[in-house]
């Protein structure tokens, strides 16, 4: 009886909160106010039944937390862990995923392929920011600035000097890495809120410079007629160019995964993770803090600059409104929701966060409400992200002679 009363109160509260959005609709053309009372009923019923599911989920979470405390942590036997580490599950899943990715443009229409290209662009952005935020623990709220620099580097170099896509692709990444080092130098000793403010200001400065330097960047008008990626001088229509860009992005994602995974297991990757865990202890152990931080910013910015070139070639038109703070917030959300330092988690989170709003356009009035609810639920039930980054552990093993004697 107590649970029913609580659910009724929750339902009434949600009806009150969503009443202006779900019930009242102003028709400005006919100067009428439409009252959608049926929506209020659905909100009440949904909140009533979801409250029971919520309590059940919270109780299960508490039981799982107690079990983890008693066992000394997660045992790593979950489905996600087994899927990533058991070859019997991992290899068939990888083959199926590769087949689906290769056949995707031939099964669905060009609109779906274009959306997937955008999602893959954000996958690369998420993997790049995962180096700076996930591995090194350096907050960056102005990451979109490197993305913008890469896009504008291709657009302007092609416009003024006539260089093609393949020449500008590494150039955009190198320019992004250089700006990452430029950003890193003044903020080597900043942490927390101060670091967030400076990086946020850097992103805003980049956008303001692009908007106001009209003689060079064309200002708010943007740059049009940017060439699409070429293939040995072949002329392609829009459908063929979109499919080609899709496969190019697949290769880019695979290359980014390979490089970031190798970096994660390298000496510099270990230094990044040590810096993330405890900066003072990291410096005390002899790690060069300045070089480690600058390399994290440079490597993260490189991928943003390189994929910015592909973004400009995909759109064939860019302007400053394509690179706002919202893009930085989305990429940071991808890293946090996917799991700090987790490559697979970042990929899944990027696909979900980019594709979900596109496929919820049928619920255009409520899709941001659903988007926010999903993020809140993630922060409550999976604060470590979709796929947590499992740390490697080393256990001392007795010699064979001692084991036999024992």
Short mmCIF file of C-alpha atoms in Angstrom, two decimals:
data_model
loop_
_atom_site.label_atom_id
_atom_site.label_comp_id
_atom_site.label_asym_id
_atom_site.label_seq_id
_atom_site.Cartn_x
_atom_site.Cartn_y
_atom_site.Cartn_z
CA UNK A 1 0.00 0.00 0.00
CA UNK A 2 2.88 2.31 0.80
CA UNK A 3 4.44 1.69 -2.62
CA UNK A 4 1.14 2.51 -4.35
CA UNK A 5 0.85 5.83 -2.47
CA UNK A 6 4.43 6.75 -3.39
CA UNK A 7 3.78 5.90 -7.04
CA UNK A 8 0.60 8.00 -7.07
CA UNK A 9 2.49 10.97 -5.64
CA UNK A 10 5.26 10.54 -8.21
CA UNK A 11 2.70 10.34 -11.03
CA UNK A 12 0.98 13.53 -9.82
CA UNK A 13 4.35 15.31 -9.57
CA UNK A 14 5.36 14.33 -13.10
CA UNK A 15 1.98 15.44 -14.46
CA UNK A 16 2.53 18.83 -12.80
CA UNK A 17 6.08 19.15 -14.17
CA UNK A 18 5.24 18.13 -17.75
CA UNK A 19 1.86 19.85 -17.99
CA UNK A 20 3.07 22.90 -20.02
CA UNK A 21 5.01 20.69 -22.43
CA UNK A 22 2.75 17.68 -22.86
CA UNK A 23 -0.77 19.13 -22.47
CA UNK A 24 -0.71 22.76 -23.60
CA UNK A 25 0.03 23.49 -27.27
CA UNK A 26 -0.29 26.98 -28.72
CA UNK A 27 -1.25 27.17 -32.38
CA UNK A 28 0.15 30.54 -33.47
CA UNK A 29 -1.39 30.33 -36.96
CA UNK A 30 -4.96 29.90 -35.77
CA UNK A 31 -4.44 31.78 -32.49
CA UNK A 32 -5.77 28.83 -30.54
CA UNK A 33 -4.68 26.89 -27.48
CA UNK A 34 -4.99 23.13 -27.86
CA UNK A 35 -5.51 21.01 -24.74
CA UNK A 36 -4.12 17.48 -25.12
CA UNK A 37 -5.61 15.82 -22.04
CA UNK A 38 -4.85 12.33 -23.28
CA UNK A 39 -1.11 13.08 -22.99
CA UNK A 40 -1.61 13.86 -19.31
CA UNK A 41 -3.15 10.43 -18.82
CA UNK A 42 -0.22 8.71 -20.54
CA UNK A 43 2.29 10.66 -18.43
CA UNK A 44 0.46 9.67 -15.24
CA UNK A 45 0.29 5.99 -16.18
CA UNK A 46 3.90 5.92 -17.37
CA UNK A 47 5.21 7.60 -14.21
CA UNK A 48 3.10 5.30 -12.01
CA UNK A 49 4.42 2.06 -13.50
CA UNK A 50 7.97 3.30 -14.03
CA UNK A 51 8.21 4.18 -10.34
CA UNK A 52 7.82 0.47 -9.51
CA UNK A 53 10.56 -0.42 -12.02
CA UNK A 54 12.74 2.35 -10.55
CA UNK A 55 12.45 0.98 -7.01
CA UNK A 56 13.19 -2.53 -8.22
CA UNK A 57 16.29 -1.31 -10.11
CA UNK A 58 17.55 0.65 -7.10
CA UNK A 59 17.12 -2.35 -4.80
CA UNK A 60 18.99 -4.54 -7.26
CA UNK A 61 21.76 -1.95 -7.50
CA UNK A 62 22.14 -1.92 -3.71
CA UNK A 63 22.29 -5.72 -3.60
CA UNK A 64 24.93 -5.73 -6.34
CA UNK A 65 26.97 -3.11 -4.47
CA UNK A 66 26.88 -5.21 -1.30
CA UNK A 67 27.92 -8.29 -3.25
CA UNK A 68 30.83 -6.39 -4.81
CA UNK A 69 31.96 -5.15 -1.39
CA UNK A 70 31.84 -8.65 0.05
CA UNK A 71 33.77 -10.11 -2.89
CA UNK A 72 36.30 -7.27 -2.88
CA UNK A 73 35.24 -5.75 -6.22
CA UNK A 74 33.79 -6.82 -9.53
CA UNK A 75 34.66 -10.33 -10.56
CA UNK A 76 34.70 -9.46 -14.26
CA UNK A 77 32.32 -12.28 -15.22
CA UNK A 78 29.64 -10.04 -16.68
CA UNK A 79 28.40 -10.39 -20.24
CA UNK A 80 30.26 -7.28 -21.39
CA UNK A 81 33.55 -8.49 -19.94
CA UNK A 82 33.15 -11.99 -21.39
CA UNK A 83 32.15 -10.59 -24.78
CA UNK A 84 35.34 -8.51 -24.94
CA UNK A 85 37.78 -11.09 -23.59
CA UNK A 86 36.41 -14.53 -24.48
CA UNK A 87 37.61 -15.45 -28.00
CA UNK A 88 34.64 -17.79 -28.49
CA UNK A 89 32.30 -14.82 -28.13
CA UNK A 90 34.59 -12.03 -29.31
CA UNK A 91 35.58 -13.39 -32.73
CA UNK A 92 32.07 -14.25 -34.04
CA UNK A 93 30.77 -10.89 -32.80
CA UNK A 94 33.65 -9.10 -34.54
CA UNK A 95 33.05 -10.97 -37.81
CA UNK A 96 29.33 -10.18 -37.70
CA UNK A 97 30.02 -6.52 -36.94
CA UNK A 98 32.53 -6.27 -39.80
CA UNK A 99 30.06 -7.84 -42.24
CA UNK A 100 27.29 -5.48 -41.14
CA UNK A 101 29.58 -2.46 -41.48
CA UNK A 102 30.69 -3.44 -45.00
CA UNK A 103 27.17 -4.16 -46.23
CA UNK A 104 25.58 -1.13 -44.57
CA UNK A 105 25.69 1.25 -47.61
CA UNK A 106 24.26 -1.43 -49.92
CA UNK A 107 21.33 -2.28 -47.68
CA UNK A 108 20.12 1.16 -46.57
CA UNK A 109 19.60 4.41 -48.45
CA UNK A 110 22.03 7.29 -48.81
CA UNK A 111 20.36 9.28 -46.01
CA UNK A 112 21.11 6.53 -43.48
CA UNK A 113 24.68 6.27 -44.77
CA UNK A 114 25.16 10.03 -44.39
CA UNK A 115 23.95 9.88 -40.78
CA UNK A 116 26.31 7.01 -40.08
CA UNK A 117 29.23 9.01 -41.51
CA UNK A 118 28.44 11.78 -39.01
CA UNK A 119 28.27 9.21 -36.22
CA UNK A 120 31.67 7.80 -37.20
CA UNK A 121 33.11 11.33 -37.20
CA UNK A 122 32.01 11.69 -33.59
CA UNK A 123 33.47 8.25 -32.84
CA UNK A 124 36.90 9.57 -33.88
CA UNK A 125 36.32 12.79 -31.92
CA UNK A 126 35.39 10.75 -28.86
CA UNK A 127 38.48 8.55 -29.18
CA UNK A 128 40.66 11.64 -29.54
CA UNK A 129 39.19 13.35 -26.49
CA UNK A 130 39.43 10.03 -24.64
CA UNK A 131 43.21 10.44 -24.76
CA UNK A 132 43.09 13.85 -23.12
CA UNK A 133 40.21 13.30 -20.67
CA UNK A 134 39.91 9.54 -20.27
CA UNK A 135 43.58 8.55 -20.11
CA UNK A 136 45.36 11.70 -18.91
CA UNK A 137 42.49 13.11 -16.82
CA UNK A 138 42.81 16.61 -18.31
CA UNK A 139 39.42 18.26 -18.73
CA UNK A 140 38.96 19.96 -22.10
CA UNK A 141 35.75 21.93 -22.77
CA UNK A 142 37.12 23.59 -25.90
CA UNK A 143 37.84 20.46 -27.92
CA UNK A 144 35.66 21.68 -30.77
CA UNK A 145 38.30 24.36 -31.50
CA UNK A 146 40.70 21.72 -32.87
CA UNK A 147 37.84 20.24 -34.89
CA UNK A 148 37.12 23.66 -36.38
CA UNK A 149 40.78 24.32 -37.14
CA UNK A 150 41.05 21.04 -39.04
CA UNK A 151 37.94 21.78 -41.09
CA UNK A 152 39.00 25.34 -41.90
CA UNK A 153 42.56 24.27 -42.69
CA UNK A 154 41.31 22.08 -45.54
CA UNK A 155 38.75 24.61 -46.75
CA UNK A 156 41.17 27.55 -46.79
CA UNK A 157 44.26 25.70 -48.03
CA UNK A 158 42.21 24.30 -50.90
CA UNK A 159 40.71 27.73 -51.64
CA UNK A 160 43.97 29.70 -51.57
CA UNK A 161 46.56 27.12 -52.66
CA UNK A 162 44.53 24.46 -54.48
CA UNK A 163 45.80 21.50 -52.44
CA UNK A 164 43.62 18.40 -52.41
CA UNK A 165 41.97 16.36 -49.70
CA UNK A 166 44.70 13.75 -49.20
CA UNK A 167 47.37 16.40 -48.83
CA UNK A 168 45.33 18.39 -46.31
CA UNK A 169 44.28 15.37 -44.22
CA UNK A 170 47.60 15.02 -42.33
CA UNK A 171 48.10 18.80 -42.43
CA UNK A 172 44.84 19.34 -40.56
CA UNK A 173 45.91 16.85 -37.90
CA UNK A 174 49.35 18.43 -37.54
CA UNK A 175 47.87 21.93 -37.20
CA UNK A 176 45.45 20.62 -34.57
CA UNK A 177 48.31 18.99 -32.65
CA UNK A 178 50.31 22.23 -32.79
CA UNK A 179 47.40 24.18 -31.35
CA UNK A 180 47.04 21.51 -28.68
CA UNK A 181 50.60 22.21 -27.59
CA UNK A 182 49.92 25.96 -27.73
CA UNK A 183 46.91 25.47 -25.46
CA UNK A 184 48.82 23.16 -23.13
CA UNK A 185 51.74 25.46 -22.33
CA UNK A 186 49.85 28.16 -20.37
CA UNK A 187 47.76 25.66 -18.39
CA UNK A 188 50.38 23.16 -17.29
CA UNK A 189 49.78 23.87 -13.59
CA UNK A 190 46.04 24.44 -13.69
CA UNK A 191 43.55 21.88 -12.38
CA UNK A 192 39.85 21.41 -11.80
CA UNK A 193 37.57 24.38 -12.37
CA UNK A 194 40.39 26.66 -13.54
CA UNK A 195 41.40 24.18 -16.24
CA UNK A 196 37.78 23.89 -17.37
CA UNK A 197 37.39 27.68 -17.60
CA UNK A 198 40.58 28.14 -19.63
CA UNK A 199 39.74 25.37 -22.12
CA UNK A 200 36.20 26.69 -22.46
CA UNK A 201 37.61 30.14 -23.18
CA UNK A 202 39.97 28.69 -25.77
CA UNK A 203 37.04 27.15 -27.66
CA UNK A 204 35.13 30.44 -27.54
CA UNK A 205 38.17 32.42 -28.73
CA UNK A 206 38.64 30.09 -31.71
CA UNK A 207 35.01 30.56 -32.79
CA UNK A 208 35.19 34.35 -32.34
CA UNK A 209 38.39 34.56 -34.42
CA UNK A 210 36.83 32.52 -37.22
CA UNK A 211 33.71 34.71 -37.20
CA UNK A 212 35.52 38.04 -37.23
CA UNK A 213 38.55 37.38 -39.45
CA UNK A 214 36.45 37.90 -42.56
CA UNK A 215 39.33 38.65 -44.94
CA UNK A 216 40.77 35.18 -44.33
CA UNK A 217 37.97 32.87 -43.11
CA UNK A 218 35.04 34.62 -44.84
CA UNK A 219 33.49 35.26 -41.42
CA UNK A 220 29.95 34.18 -40.69
CA UNK A 221 29.33 33.44 -44.37
CA UNK A 222 31.50 30.37 -44.14
CA UNK A 223 33.36 28.58 -46.91
CA UNK A 224 31.44 26.86 -49.70
CA UNK A 225 32.30 24.55 -52.61
CA UNK A 226 34.74 22.45 -50.60
CA UNK A 227 35.79 19.43 -52.73
CA UNK A 228 34.75 15.97 -51.58
CA UNK A 229 37.39 13.26 -51.05
CA UNK A 230 38.81 12.11 -54.39
CA UNK A 231 39.74 8.66 -55.66
CA UNK A 232 42.38 8.78 -58.43
CA UNK A 233 40.56 11.64 -60.14
CA UNK A 234 37.30 9.72 -60.56
CA UNK A 235 34.11 11.77 -60.76
CA UNK A 236 31.38 10.53 -58.41
CA UNK A 237 27.79 11.55 -57.89
CA UNK A 238 26.43 12.33 -54.42
CA UNK A 239 25.44 8.74 -53.65
CA UNK A 240 28.82 7.31 -54.67
CA UNK A 241 30.69 10.09 -52.86
CA UNK A 242 28.69 9.44 -49.66
CA UNK A 243 29.43 5.70 -49.84
CA UNK A 244 33.11 6.41 -50.47
CA UNK A 245 33.23 8.80 -47.51
CA UNK A 246 31.57 6.12 -45.36
CA UNK A 247 34.27 3.55 -46.14
CA UNK A 248 36.92 6.21 -45.66
CA UNK A 249 35.52 6.91 -42.18
CA UNK A 250 35.51 3.19 -41.39
CA UNK A 251 39.21 3.06 -42.19
CA UNK A 252 39.76 6.20 -40.14
CA UNK A 253 37.98 4.68 -37.14
CA UNK A 254 39.98 1.45 -37.40
CA UNK A 255 43.24 3.38 -37.67
CA UNK A 256 42.29 5.56 -34.69
CA UNK A 257 41.40 2.48 -32.61
CA UNK A 258 44.72 0.83 -33.47
CA UNK A 259 46.81 3.90 -32.64
CA UNK A 260 44.97 4.83 -29.44
CA UNK A 261 45.07 1.22 -28.21
CA UNK A 262 48.83 1.06 -28.83
CA UNK A 263 49.29 4.40 -27.11
CA UNK A 264 47.26 3.18 -24.14
CA UNK A 265 49.61 0.25 -23.61
CA UNK A 266 52.78 2.22 -24.32
CA UNK A 267 55.10 4.00 -21.93
CA UNK A 268 53.50 7.39 -22.61
CA UNK A 269 50.05 5.86 -22.08
CA UNK A 270 51.10 4.55 -18.67
CA UNK A 271 52.40 8.02 -17.85
CA UNK A 272 49.03 9.53 -18.83
CA UNK A 273 47.14 7.13 -16.57
CA UNK A 274 49.56 7.75 -13.72
CA UNK A 275 49.03 11.49 -14.16
CA UNK A 276 45.27 10.97 -14.08
CA UNK A 277 45.38 8.98 -10.84
CA UNK A 278 47.72 11.23 -8.84
CA UNK A 279 49.72 14.07 -10.36
CA UNK A 280 51.94 14.61 -7.30
CA UNK A 281 52.88 10.95 -7.00
CA UNK A 282 53.43 10.79 -10.77
CA UNK A 283 55.92 13.67 -10.67
CA UNK A 284 57.59 12.21 -7.57
CA UNK A 285 58.23 8.98 -9.49
CA UNK A 286 60.17 10.93 -12.13
CA UNK A 287 57.55 11.40 -14.85
CA UNK A 288 57.99 14.64 -16.79
CA UNK A 289 54.69 16.40 -16.11
CA UNK A 290 55.08 19.05 -18.82
CA UNK A 291 55.93 16.62 -21.59
CA UNK A 292 53.20 14.19 -20.52
CA UNK A 293 50.47 16.84 -20.47
CA UNK A 294 51.54 18.45 -23.73
CA UNK A 295 51.66 15.08 -25.48
CA UNK A 296 48.13 14.29 -24.23
CA UNK A 297 46.79 17.57 -25.61
CA UNK A 298 48.72 17.15 -28.87
CA UNK A 299 47.62 13.57 -29.56
CA UNK A 300 44.00 14.34 -28.68
CA UNK A 301 43.95 17.45 -30.86
CA UNK A 302 45.55 15.61 -33.79
CA UNK A 303 42.51 13.37 -34.27
CA UNK A 304 40.13 16.30 -33.99
CA UNK A 305 42.04 18.22 -36.67
CA UNK A 306 42.26 15.22 -39.01
CA UNK A 307 38.59 14.32 -38.75
CA UNK A 308 37.71 17.99 -39.16
CA UNK A 309 39.14 17.75 -42.69
CA UNK A 310 36.79 14.84 -43.43
CA UNK A 311 33.87 16.76 -41.91
CA UNK A 312 34.51 19.73 -44.22
CA UNK A 313 34.80 17.42 -47.25
CA UNK A 314 31.58 15.61 -46.29
CA UNK A 315 29.54 18.81 -45.91
CA UNK A 316 31.24 20.77 -48.74
CA UNK A 317 30.29 23.87 -46.71
CA UNK A 318 31.30 25.02 -43.23
CA UNK A 319 30.61 28.08 -41.11
CA UNK A 320 31.33 29.04 -37.49
CA UNK A 321 27.91 27.79 -36.32
CA UNK A 322 29.06 24.25 -37.06
CA UNK A 323 31.56 24.46 -34.19
CA UNK A 324 29.78 25.58 -31.03
CA UNK A 325 30.18 24.64 -27.39
CA UNK A 326 27.38 22.09 -27.81
CA UNK A 327 29.67 19.94 -29.98
CA UNK A 328 32.32 19.97 -27.24
CA UNK A 329 29.67 19.02 -24.68
CA UNK A 330 28.46 16.12 -26.83
CA UNK A 331 31.98 14.75 -27.33
CA UNK A 332 32.69 15.05 -23.60
CA UNK A 333 29.39 13.26 -22.88
CA UNK A 334 30.48 10.49 -25.22
CA UNK A 335 33.70 9.98 -23.26
CA UNK A 336 32.02 10.08 -19.85
CA UNK A 337 29.04 7.89 -20.74
CA UNK A 338 31.15 5.41 -22.67
CA UNK A 339 33.60 4.98 -19.81
CA UNK A 340 36.73 6.99 -19.06
CA UNK A 341 39.60 5.39 -20.95
CA UNK A 342 37.43 2.68 -22.54
CA UNK A 343 37.77 2.49 -26.33
CA UNK A 344 34.81 0.17 -26.91
CA UNK A 345 32.63 2.17 -24.53
CA UNK A 346 33.41 5.44 -26.33
CA UNK A 347 32.49 3.90 -29.69
CA UNK A 348 29.14 2.61 -28.40
CA UNK A 349 28.34 5.89 -26.65
CA UNK A 350 29.15 7.92 -29.79
CA UNK A 351 26.86 5.78 -31.94
CA UNK A 352 24.04 5.96 -29.37
CA UNK A 353 24.28 9.71 -28.67
CA UNK A 354 24.51 10.70 -32.34
CA UNK A 355 22.07 8.22 -33.86
CA UNK A 356 19.42 8.37 -31.13
CA UNK A 357 18.40 12.03 -31.74
CA UNK A 358 18.29 11.39 -35.49
CA UNK A 359 16.01 8.38 -35.18
CA UNK A 360 13.80 10.10 -32.60
CA UNK A 361 12.80 12.85 -35.02
CA UNK A 362 9.31 11.34 -35.06
CA UNK A 363 9.16 12.52 -31.43
CA UNK A 364 10.69 15.89 -32.25
CA UNK A 365 8.91 17.67 -29.38
CA UNK A 366 10.15 15.20 -26.78
CA UNK A 367 13.42 13.75 -28.07
CA UNK A 368 15.60 16.05 -25.95
CA UNK A 369 13.48 15.04 -22.94
CA UNK A 370 14.25 11.38 -23.71
CA UNK A 371 17.90 12.25 -24.33
CA UNK A 372 18.21 13.94 -20.93
CA UNK A 373 16.40 11.09 -19.17
CA UNK A 374 18.79 8.53 -20.66
CA UNK A 375 21.80 10.53 -19.46
CA UNK A 376 20.36 10.84 -15.94
CA UNK A 377 19.70 7.10 -15.79
CA UNK A 378 23.24 6.40 -16.98
CA UNK A 379 24.74 8.58 -14.27
CA UNK A 380 22.66 6.79 -11.61
CA UNK A 381 22.99 3.16 -12.66
CA UNK A 382 26.28 3.18 -14.63
CA UNK A 383 28.41 6.04 -13.30
CA UNK A 384 31.51 4.22 -14.53
CA UNK A 385 30.17 4.33 -18.09
CA UNK A 386 28.70 1.76 -20.46
CA UNK A 387 31.89 -0.30 -20.44
CA UNK A 388 34.23 0.44 -17.56
CA UNK A 389 37.94 0.44 -18.23
CA UNK A 390 39.20 -2.72 -16.49
CA UNK A 391 42.60 -2.22 -14.92
CA UNK A 392 45.25 -4.84 -15.41
CA UNK A 393 46.29 -6.61 -12.23
CA UNK A 394 49.48 -8.52 -11.56
CA UNK A 395 49.55 -11.41 -9.11
CA UNK A 396 52.68 -13.02 -7.74
CA UNK A 397 52.91 -16.67 -8.67
CA UNK A 398 54.97 -19.15 -6.71
CA UNK A 399 57.70 -21.09 -8.53
CA UNK A 400 56.73 -24.57 -9.74
CA UNK A 401 58.98 -26.25 -7.16
CA UNK A 402 57.26 -24.47 -4.27
CA UNK A 403 53.81 -25.32 -5.66
CA UNK A 404 54.71 -29.02 -5.87
CA UNK A 405 56.13 -29.00 -2.34
CA UNK A 406 53.04 -27.21 -1.08
#
